[in-house]
């Protein structure tokens, strides 16, 4: 039986979805392939985002897992559904390994990334072979995990939903300026200079800009980020 004491909410959800995958294929033992498919199919999950960042064809990966799961014998139960469900020793080992992965990454909870890393680290198993076929190595996965997390650690059961929050709910104006995607601003030099003076001052606490939503549409809000790529802003 799986224990969810240290699982994040997303990891718990993936474990429950693994049971649903098992029902879909009519199996009686939850194995690594059920969990891997559950991680890949998890809506708004971290693993699909990692796969996309790594350029993996998720549909092709899902088809390979489907083929592998269909090879396992189905169990017909009178009245439909499944009988008593067991966890395979291999899946138990993966869960134990995910705990070790969390410790190595200095995380407080076991997240979906730890489960995924543990599956990819298996040797001579269907899941590990399928992941290797698409070029997924432990090193590449760790790099993608670090990129998705944005330096954050798993310190709460809701950790995965907080990754890269700024990217999800805001726009990087400086990056847009580097890419030449901001409209040019003519004039407003006095306002821009005063804004830069406030942001660059050293004699007071770090300032923060707080304004109404409408301010984001004003030229001033676009003018000062556009100066960073041209190195016309002070670097203090």
PDB file of C-alpha atoms in Angstrom:
ATOM      1  CA  UNK A   1       0.000   0.000   0.000  1.00  0.00           C
ATOM      2  CA  UNK A   2       1.285   3.445  -0.925  1.00  0.00           C
ATOM      3  CA  UNK A   3       1.874   5.897   1.895  1.00  0.00           C
ATOM      4  CA  UNK A   4       1.293   9.516   1.007  1.00  0.00           C
ATOM      5  CA  UNK A   5       2.793  11.086   4.148  1.00  0.00           C
ATOM      6  CA  UNK A   6       5.530  12.945   2.270  1.00  0.00           C
ATOM      7  CA  UNK A   7       3.855  13.195  -1.138  1.00  0.00           C
ATOM      8  CA  UNK A   8       2.922  16.577  -2.532  1.00  0.00           C
ATOM      9  CA  UNK A   9      -0.671  17.061  -3.662  1.00  0.00           C
ATOM     10  CA  UNK A  10       0.339  16.538  -7.310  1.00  0.00           C
ATOM     11  CA  UNK A  11       2.276  13.371  -6.423  1.00  0.00           C
ATOM     12  CA  UNK A  12      -0.771  12.034  -4.561  1.00  0.00           C
ATOM     13  CA  UNK A  13      -2.924  12.862  -7.566  1.00  0.00           C
ATOM     14  CA  UNK A  14      -0.518  10.971  -9.849  1.00  0.00           C
ATOM     15  CA  UNK A  15      -0.677   7.930  -7.570  1.00  0.00           C
ATOM     16  CA  UNK A  16      -4.477   7.934  -7.718  1.00  0.00           C
ATOM     17  CA  UNK A  17      -4.361   8.339 -11.489  1.00  0.00           C
ATOM     18  CA  UNK A  18      -2.035   5.328 -11.680  1.00  0.00           C
ATOM     19  CA  UNK A  19      -4.848   3.298 -10.125  1.00  0.00           C
ATOM     20  CA  UNK A  20      -7.232   4.657 -12.789  1.00  0.00           C
ATOM     21  CA  UNK A  21      -4.753   3.628 -15.497  1.00  0.00           C
ATOM     22  CA  UNK A  22      -4.656   0.158 -13.962  1.00  0.00           C
ATOM     23  CA  UNK A  23      -8.464  -0.054 -14.161  1.00  0.00           C
ATOM     24  CA  UNK A  24      -8.382   1.101 -17.773  1.00  0.00           C
ATOM     25  CA  UNK A  25      -6.171  -1.834 -18.738  1.00  0.00           C
ATOM     26  CA  UNK A  26      -7.858  -4.373 -16.479  1.00  0.00           C
ATOM     27  CA  UNK A  27      -4.745  -5.152 -14.440  1.00  0.00           C
ATOM     28  CA  UNK A  28      -4.501  -6.117 -10.775  1.00  0.00           C
ATOM     29  CA  UNK A  29      -0.963  -4.926 -10.005  1.00  0.00           C
ATOM     30  CA  UNK A  30       0.055  -1.269 -10.074  1.00  0.00           C
ATOM     31  CA  UNK A  31       3.431  -1.110 -11.790  1.00  0.00           C
ATOM     32  CA  UNK A  32       5.894   1.565 -12.837  1.00  0.00           C
ATOM     33  CA  UNK A  33       4.357   1.903 -16.303  1.00  0.00           C
ATOM     34  CA  UNK A  34       0.962   2.784 -14.789  1.00  0.00           C
ATOM     35  CA  UNK A  35       2.567   5.529 -12.711  1.00  0.00           C
ATOM     36  CA  UNK A  36       4.640   6.853 -15.613  1.00  0.00           C
ATOM     37  CA  UNK A  37       1.581   7.115 -17.854  1.00  0.00           C
ATOM     38  CA  UNK A  38      -0.313   8.825 -15.023  1.00  0.00           C
ATOM     39  CA  UNK A  39       2.491  11.386 -14.667  1.00  0.00           C
ATOM     40  CA  UNK A  40       2.499  12.081 -18.414  1.00  0.00           C
ATOM     41  CA  UNK A  41      -1.294  12.434 -18.583  1.00  0.00           C
ATOM     42  CA  UNK A  42      -1.613  14.607 -15.466  1.00  0.00           C
ATOM     43  CA  UNK A  43      -3.425  17.845 -16.407  1.00  0.00           C
ATOM     44  CA  UNK A  44      -1.248  20.925 -15.807  1.00  0.00           C
ATOM     45  CA  UNK A  45       1.397  18.611 -14.381  1.00  0.00           C
ATOM     46  CA  UNK A  46       5.102  19.314 -14.110  1.00  0.00           C
ATOM     47  CA  UNK A  47       6.163  16.214 -16.079  1.00  0.00           C
ATOM     48  CA  UNK A  48       4.367  17.215 -19.326  1.00  0.00           C
ATOM     49  CA  UNK A  49       6.051  20.620 -19.037  1.00  0.00           C
ATOM     50  CA  UNK A  50       9.455  18.956 -18.544  1.00  0.00           C
ATOM     51  CA  UNK A  51       8.869  16.740 -21.579  1.00  0.00           C
ATOM     52  CA  UNK A  52       7.888  19.733 -23.720  1.00  0.00           C
ATOM     53  CA  UNK A  53      10.989  21.653 -22.664  1.00  0.00           C
ATOM     54  CA  UNK A  54      13.108  18.649 -23.615  1.00  0.00           C
ATOM     55  CA  UNK A  55      11.454  18.449 -27.026  1.00  0.00           C
ATOM     56  CA  UNK A  56       9.960  14.995 -26.413  1.00  0.00           C
ATOM     57  CA  UNK A  57       7.030  13.840 -28.556  1.00  0.00           C
ATOM     58  CA  UNK A  58       4.514  13.209 -25.774  1.00  0.00           C
ATOM     59  CA  UNK A  59       2.008  11.458 -28.044  1.00  0.00           C
ATOM     60  CA  UNK A  60       4.651   9.021 -29.306  1.00  0.00           C
ATOM     61  CA  UNK A  61       5.804   8.371 -25.738  1.00  0.00           C
ATOM     62  CA  UNK A  62       2.218   7.703 -24.669  1.00  0.00           C
ATOM     63  CA  UNK A  63       1.739   5.257 -27.545  1.00  0.00           C
ATOM     64  CA  UNK A  64       4.843   3.306 -26.540  1.00  0.00           C
ATOM     65  CA  UNK A  65       3.592   3.030 -22.963  1.00  0.00           C
ATOM     66  CA  UNK A  66       0.165   1.982 -24.219  1.00  0.00           C
ATOM     67  CA  UNK A  67       1.732  -0.808 -26.270  1.00  0.00           C
ATOM     68  CA  UNK A  68       3.735  -1.974 -23.258  1.00  0.00           C
ATOM     69  CA  UNK A  69       0.721  -1.986 -20.945  1.00  0.00           C
ATOM     70  CA  UNK A  70      -1.389  -3.885 -23.454  1.00  0.00           C
ATOM     71  CA  UNK A  71       1.155  -6.714 -23.377  1.00  0.00           C
ATOM     72  CA  UNK A  72       0.410  -7.335 -19.699  1.00  0.00           C
ATOM     73  CA  UNK A  73      -2.330  -9.910 -19.048  1.00  0.00           C
ATOM     74  CA  UNK A  74      -5.797  -8.594 -18.292  1.00  0.00           C
ATOM     75  CA  UNK A  75      -7.849  -9.990 -15.432  1.00  0.00           C
ATOM     76  CA  UNK A  76     -11.580 -10.424 -15.958  1.00  0.00           C
ATOM     77  CA  UNK A  77     -13.615  -9.861 -12.804  1.00  0.00           C
ATOM     78  CA  UNK A  78     -17.274 -10.859 -12.569  1.00  0.00           C
ATOM     79  CA  UNK A  79     -19.399  -7.705 -12.540  1.00  0.00           C
ATOM     80  CA  UNK A  80     -16.642  -5.570 -14.087  1.00  0.00           C
ATOM     81  CA  UNK A  81     -13.955  -3.522 -12.414  1.00  0.00           C
ATOM     82  CA  UNK A  82     -10.863  -5.028 -10.821  1.00  0.00           C
ATOM     83  CA  UNK A  83     -10.284  -7.282  -7.858  1.00  0.00           C
ATOM     84  CA  UNK A  84      -7.771  -6.738  -5.088  1.00  0.00           C
ATOM     85  CA  UNK A  85      -4.990  -4.429  -6.214  1.00  0.00           C
ATOM     86  CA  UNK A  86      -1.323  -4.929  -5.370  1.00  0.00           C
ATOM     87  CA  UNK A  87       1.796  -2.821  -5.788  1.00  0.00           C
ATOM     88  CA  UNK A  88       4.666  -4.548  -7.553  1.00  0.00           C
ATOM     89  CA  UNK A  89       8.078  -4.733  -5.832  1.00  0.00           C
ATOM     90  CA  UNK A  90       9.419  -2.646  -8.722  1.00  0.00           C
ATOM     91  CA  UNK A  91       7.012   0.200  -8.005  1.00  0.00           C
ATOM     92  CA  UNK A  92       7.797  -0.060  -4.297  1.00  0.00           C
ATOM     93  CA  UNK A  93      11.462   0.346  -5.200  1.00  0.00           C
ATOM     94  CA  UNK A  94      10.663   3.397  -7.352  1.00  0.00           C
ATOM     95  CA  UNK A  95       8.817   5.030  -4.450  1.00  0.00           C
ATOM     96  CA  UNK A  96      11.764   4.336  -2.141  1.00  0.00           C
ATOM     97  CA  UNK A  97      14.106   5.802  -4.753  1.00  0.00           C
ATOM     98  CA  UNK A  98      11.918   8.894  -5.118  1.00  0.00           C
ATOM     99  CA  UNK A  99      12.398   9.476  -1.401  1.00  0.00           C
ATOM    100  CA  UNK A 100      16.152   9.337  -1.965  1.00  0.00           C
ATOM    101  CA  UNK A 101      15.806  11.743  -4.899  1.00  0.00           C
ATOM    102  CA  UNK A 102      13.990  14.225  -2.646  1.00  0.00           C
ATOM    103  CA  UNK A 103      16.795  13.973  -0.100  1.00  0.00           C
ATOM    104  CA  UNK A 104      19.462  14.493  -2.770  1.00  0.00           C
ATOM    105  CA  UNK A 105      17.689  17.636  -4.007  1.00  0.00           C
ATOM    106  CA  UNK A 106      17.205  18.797  -0.394  1.00  0.00           C
ATOM    107  CA  UNK A 107      13.411  18.839  -0.720  1.00  0.00           C
ATOM    108  CA  UNK A 108      10.995  18.308   2.157  1.00  0.00           C
ATOM    109  CA  UNK A 109       8.328  16.455   0.158  1.00  0.00           C
ATOM    110  CA  UNK A 110       8.254  13.852  -2.611  1.00  0.00           C
ATOM    111  CA  UNK A 111       7.018  15.554  -5.775  1.00  0.00           C
ATOM    112  CA  UNK A 112       6.198  14.310  -9.260  1.00  0.00           C
ATOM    113  CA  UNK A 113       9.727  15.189 -10.405  1.00  0.00           C
ATOM    114  CA  UNK A 114      11.210  12.799  -7.834  1.00  0.00           C
ATOM    115  CA  UNK A 115       8.925   9.995  -8.998  1.00  0.00           C
ATOM    116  CA  UNK A 116       9.882  10.691 -12.608  1.00  0.00           C
ATOM    117  CA  UNK A 117      13.601  10.739 -11.834  1.00  0.00           C
ATOM    118  CA  UNK A 118      13.291   7.445  -9.940  1.00  0.00           C
ATOM    119  CA  UNK A 119      11.533   5.807 -12.905  1.00  0.00           C
ATOM    120  CA  UNK A 120      14.142   7.103 -15.362  1.00  0.00           C
ATOM    121  CA  UNK A 121      16.938   5.825 -13.122  1.00  0.00           C
ATOM    122  CA  UNK A 122      15.708   2.224 -13.279  1.00  0.00           C
ATOM    123  CA  UNK A 123      17.821  -0.297 -15.172  1.00  0.00           C
ATOM    124  CA  UNK A 124      16.619  -2.777 -17.769  1.00  0.00           C
ATOM    125  CA  UNK A 125      12.921  -2.063 -17.222  1.00  0.00           C
ATOM    126  CA  UNK A 126      10.276  -1.218 -19.855  1.00  0.00           C
ATOM    127  CA  UNK A 127       9.795   2.322 -18.538  1.00  0.00           C
ATOM    128  CA  UNK A 128      13.510   3.089 -18.413  1.00  0.00           C
ATOM    129  CA  UNK A 129      14.009   1.707 -21.930  1.00  0.00           C
ATOM    130  CA  UNK A 130      11.117   3.734 -23.329  1.00  0.00           C
ATOM    131  CA  UNK A 131      12.492   6.933 -21.762  1.00  0.00           C
ATOM    132  CA  UNK A 132      15.991   6.135 -23.030  1.00  0.00           C
ATOM    133  CA  UNK A 133      14.595   5.709 -26.557  1.00  0.00           C
ATOM    134  CA  UNK A 134      13.546   9.363 -26.587  1.00  0.00           C
ATOM    135  CA  UNK A 135      16.909  10.525 -25.217  1.00  0.00           C
ATOM    136  CA  UNK A 136      15.884  11.138 -21.636  1.00  0.00           C
ATOM    137  CA  UNK A 137      18.875  10.820 -19.346  1.00  0.00           C
ATOM    138  CA  UNK A 138      19.075  11.643 -15.661  1.00  0.00           C
ATOM    139  CA  UNK A 139      21.322  14.612 -16.405  1.00  0.00           C
ATOM    140  CA  UNK A 140      18.929  16.095 -18.967  1.00  0.00           C
ATOM    141  CA  UNK A 141      15.937  15.570 -16.679  1.00  0.00           C
ATOM    142  CA  UNK A 142      17.696  17.292 -13.772  1.00  0.00           C
ATOM    143  CA  UNK A 143      18.506  20.262 -16.015  1.00  0.00           C
ATOM    144  CA  UNK A 144      14.865  20.498 -17.119  1.00  0.00           C
ATOM    145  CA  UNK A 145      13.652  20.165 -13.512  1.00  0.00           C
ATOM    146  CA  UNK A 146      15.910  23.014 -12.432  1.00  0.00           C
ATOM    147  CA  UNK A 147      14.639  25.160 -15.299  1.00  0.00           C
ATOM    148  CA  UNK A 148      10.975  24.443 -14.522  1.00  0.00           C
ATOM    149  CA  UNK A 149      11.422  25.071 -10.817  1.00  0.00           C
ATOM    150  CA  UNK A 150      13.281  28.322 -11.261  1.00  0.00           C
ATOM    151  CA  UNK A 151      15.453  27.599  -8.211  1.00  0.00           C
ATOM    152  CA  UNK A 152      12.574  26.750  -5.906  1.00  0.00           C
ATOM    153  CA  UNK A 153      12.575  23.863  -3.427  1.00  0.00           C
ATOM    154  CA  UNK A 154       9.706  21.528  -2.540  1.00  0.00           C
ATOM    155  CA  UNK A 155       8.887  22.805   0.944  1.00  0.00           C
ATOM    156  CA  UNK A 156       5.080  22.461   0.918  1.00  0.00           C
ATOM    157  CA  UNK A 157       2.555  19.923  -0.394  1.00  0.00           C
ATOM    158  CA  UNK A 158       1.444  22.560  -2.945  1.00  0.00           C
ATOM    159  CA  UNK A 159       4.973  23.239  -4.236  1.00  0.00           C
ATOM    160  CA  UNK A 160       4.428  22.257  -7.895  1.00  0.00           C
ATOM    161  CA  UNK A 161       1.634  24.794  -8.373  1.00  0.00           C
ATOM    162  CA  UNK A 162       4.013  27.602  -7.320  1.00  0.00           C
ATOM    163  CA  UNK A 163       6.802  26.946  -9.831  1.00  0.00           C
ATOM    164  CA  UNK A 164       7.689  29.957 -11.995  1.00  0.00           C
ATOM    165  CA  UNK A 165       4.617  31.884 -10.866  1.00  0.00           C
ATOM    166  CA  UNK A 166       5.899  35.154 -12.311  1.00  0.00           C
ATOM    167  CA  UNK A 167       6.258  33.622 -15.779  1.00  0.00           C
ATOM    168  CA  UNK A 168       2.726  32.256 -15.647  1.00  0.00           C
ATOM    169  CA  UNK A 169       0.979  35.417 -14.480  1.00  0.00           C
ATOM    170  CA  UNK A 170       3.182  38.295 -15.699  1.00  0.00           C
ATOM    171  CA  UNK A 171       5.255  39.540 -18.640  1.00  0.00           C
ATOM    172  CA  UNK A 172       9.021  40.098 -18.645  1.00  0.00           C
ATOM    173  CA  UNK A 173       9.210  43.579 -20.145  1.00  0.00           C
ATOM    174  CA  UNK A 174      13.007  43.568 -20.219  1.00  0.00           C
ATOM    175  CA  UNK A 175      13.044  40.354 -22.258  1.00  0.00           C
ATOM    176  CA  UNK A 176      10.409  41.758 -24.607  1.00  0.00           C
ATOM    177  CA  UNK A 177      12.600  44.851 -25.048  1.00  0.00           C
ATOM    178  CA  UNK A 178      15.627  42.678 -25.882  1.00  0.00           C
ATOM    179  CA  UNK A 179      13.539  40.950 -28.540  1.00  0.00           C
ATOM    180  CA  UNK A 180      12.374  44.290 -29.947  1.00  0.00           C
ATOM    181  CA  UNK A 181       8.730  43.585 -29.156  1.00  0.00           C
ATOM    182  CA  UNK A 182       8.011  46.833 -27.256  1.00  0.00           C
ATOM    183  CA  UNK A 183       6.741  49.876 -29.109  1.00  0.00           C
ATOM    184  CA  UNK A 184       9.210  52.800 -29.095  1.00  0.00           C
ATOM    185  CA  UNK A 185       8.494  55.635 -26.664  1.00  0.00           C
ATOM    186  CA  UNK A 186       9.114  59.220 -27.750  1.00  0.00           C
ATOM    187  CA  UNK A 187       9.563  61.857 -25.064  1.00  0.00           C
ATOM    188  CA  UNK A 188       8.798  61.155 -21.400  1.00  0.00           C
ATOM    189  CA  UNK A 189      12.499  61.618 -20.591  1.00  0.00           C
ATOM    190  CA  UNK A 190      11.796  63.463 -17.335  1.00  0.00           C
ATOM    191  CA  UNK A 191       9.423  60.765 -16.072  1.00  0.00           C
ATOM    192  CA  UNK A 192      11.784  57.973 -17.070  1.00  0.00           C
ATOM    193  CA  UNK A 193      14.792  59.632 -15.426  1.00  0.00           C
ATOM    194  CA  UNK A 194      12.885  60.139 -12.171  1.00  0.00           C
ATOM    195  CA  UNK A 195      11.709  56.524 -12.253  1.00  0.00           C
ATOM    196  CA  UNK A 196      15.268  55.284 -12.712  1.00  0.00           C
ATOM    197  CA  UNK A 197      16.513  57.503  -9.904  1.00  0.00           C
ATOM    198  CA  UNK A 198      14.006  55.979  -7.512  1.00  0.00           C
ATOM    199  CA  UNK A 199      14.773  52.411  -8.576  1.00  0.00           C
ATOM    200  CA  UNK A 200      18.541  52.957  -8.373  1.00  0.00           C
ATOM    201  CA  UNK A 201      18.829  54.802  -5.069  1.00  0.00           C
ATOM    202  CA  UNK A 202      21.065  53.278  -2.432  1.00  0.00           C
ATOM    203  CA  UNK A 203      20.266  55.360   0.637  1.00  0.00           C
ATOM    204  CA  UNK A 204      16.830  53.841   1.308  1.00  0.00           C
ATOM    205  CA  UNK A 205      15.286  50.402   1.342  1.00  0.00           C
ATOM    206  CA  UNK A 206      14.790  48.598  -1.959  1.00  0.00           C
ATOM    207  CA  UNK A 207      11.911  50.355  -3.735  1.00  0.00           C
ATOM    208  CA  UNK A 208       8.988  48.637  -5.403  1.00  0.00           C
ATOM    209  CA  UNK A 209       6.626  50.044  -8.017  1.00  0.00           C
ATOM    210  CA  UNK A 210       2.955  49.770  -7.110  1.00  0.00           C
ATOM    211  CA  UNK A 211       0.432  51.158  -9.550  1.00  0.00           C
ATOM    212  CA  UNK A 212      -3.036  50.634 -10.911  1.00  0.00           C
ATOM    213  CA  UNK A 213      -3.492  48.106 -13.669  1.00  0.00           C
ATOM    214  CA  UNK A 214      -3.958  50.883 -16.223  1.00  0.00           C
ATOM    215  CA  UNK A 215      -0.372  52.097 -15.627  1.00  0.00           C
ATOM    216  CA  UNK A 216       0.968  49.029 -17.446  1.00  0.00           C
ATOM    217  CA  UNK A 217      -0.501  50.414 -20.676  1.00  0.00           C
ATOM    218  CA  UNK A 218       1.181  53.799 -20.312  1.00  0.00           C
ATOM    219  CA  UNK A 219       4.359  54.610 -22.292  1.00  0.00           C
ATOM    220  CA  UNK A 220       6.381  55.085 -19.098  1.00  0.00           C
ATOM    221  CA  UNK A 221       5.907  51.471 -18.111  1.00  0.00           C
ATOM    222  CA  UNK A 222       7.444  50.326 -21.403  1.00  0.00           C
ATOM    223  CA  UNK A 223      10.145  52.981 -21.713  1.00  0.00           C
ATOM    224  CA  UNK A 224      12.443  52.104 -18.843  1.00  0.00           C
ATOM    225  CA  UNK A 225      12.656  48.322 -19.575  1.00  0.00           C
ATOM    226  CA  UNK A 226      13.563  49.195 -23.183  1.00  0.00           C
ATOM    227  CA  UNK A 227      16.641  51.069 -21.925  1.00  0.00           C
ATOM    228  CA  UNK A 228      18.178  48.041 -20.194  1.00  0.00           C
ATOM    229  CA  UNK A 229      19.272  46.276 -23.405  1.00  0.00           C
ATOM    230  CA  UNK A 230      20.803  49.553 -24.664  1.00  0.00           C
ATOM    231  CA  UNK A 231      22.827  49.871 -21.397  1.00  0.00           C
ATOM    232  CA  UNK A 232      21.439  53.370 -20.851  1.00  0.00           C
ATOM    233  CA  UNK A 233      20.293  52.462 -17.340  1.00  0.00           C
ATOM    234  CA  UNK A 234      22.523  52.579 -14.251  1.00  0.00           C
ATOM    235  CA  UNK A 235      23.643  49.109 -13.107  1.00  0.00           C
ATOM    236  CA  UNK A 236      23.608  49.874  -9.381  1.00  0.00           C
TER     237      UNK A 236
END
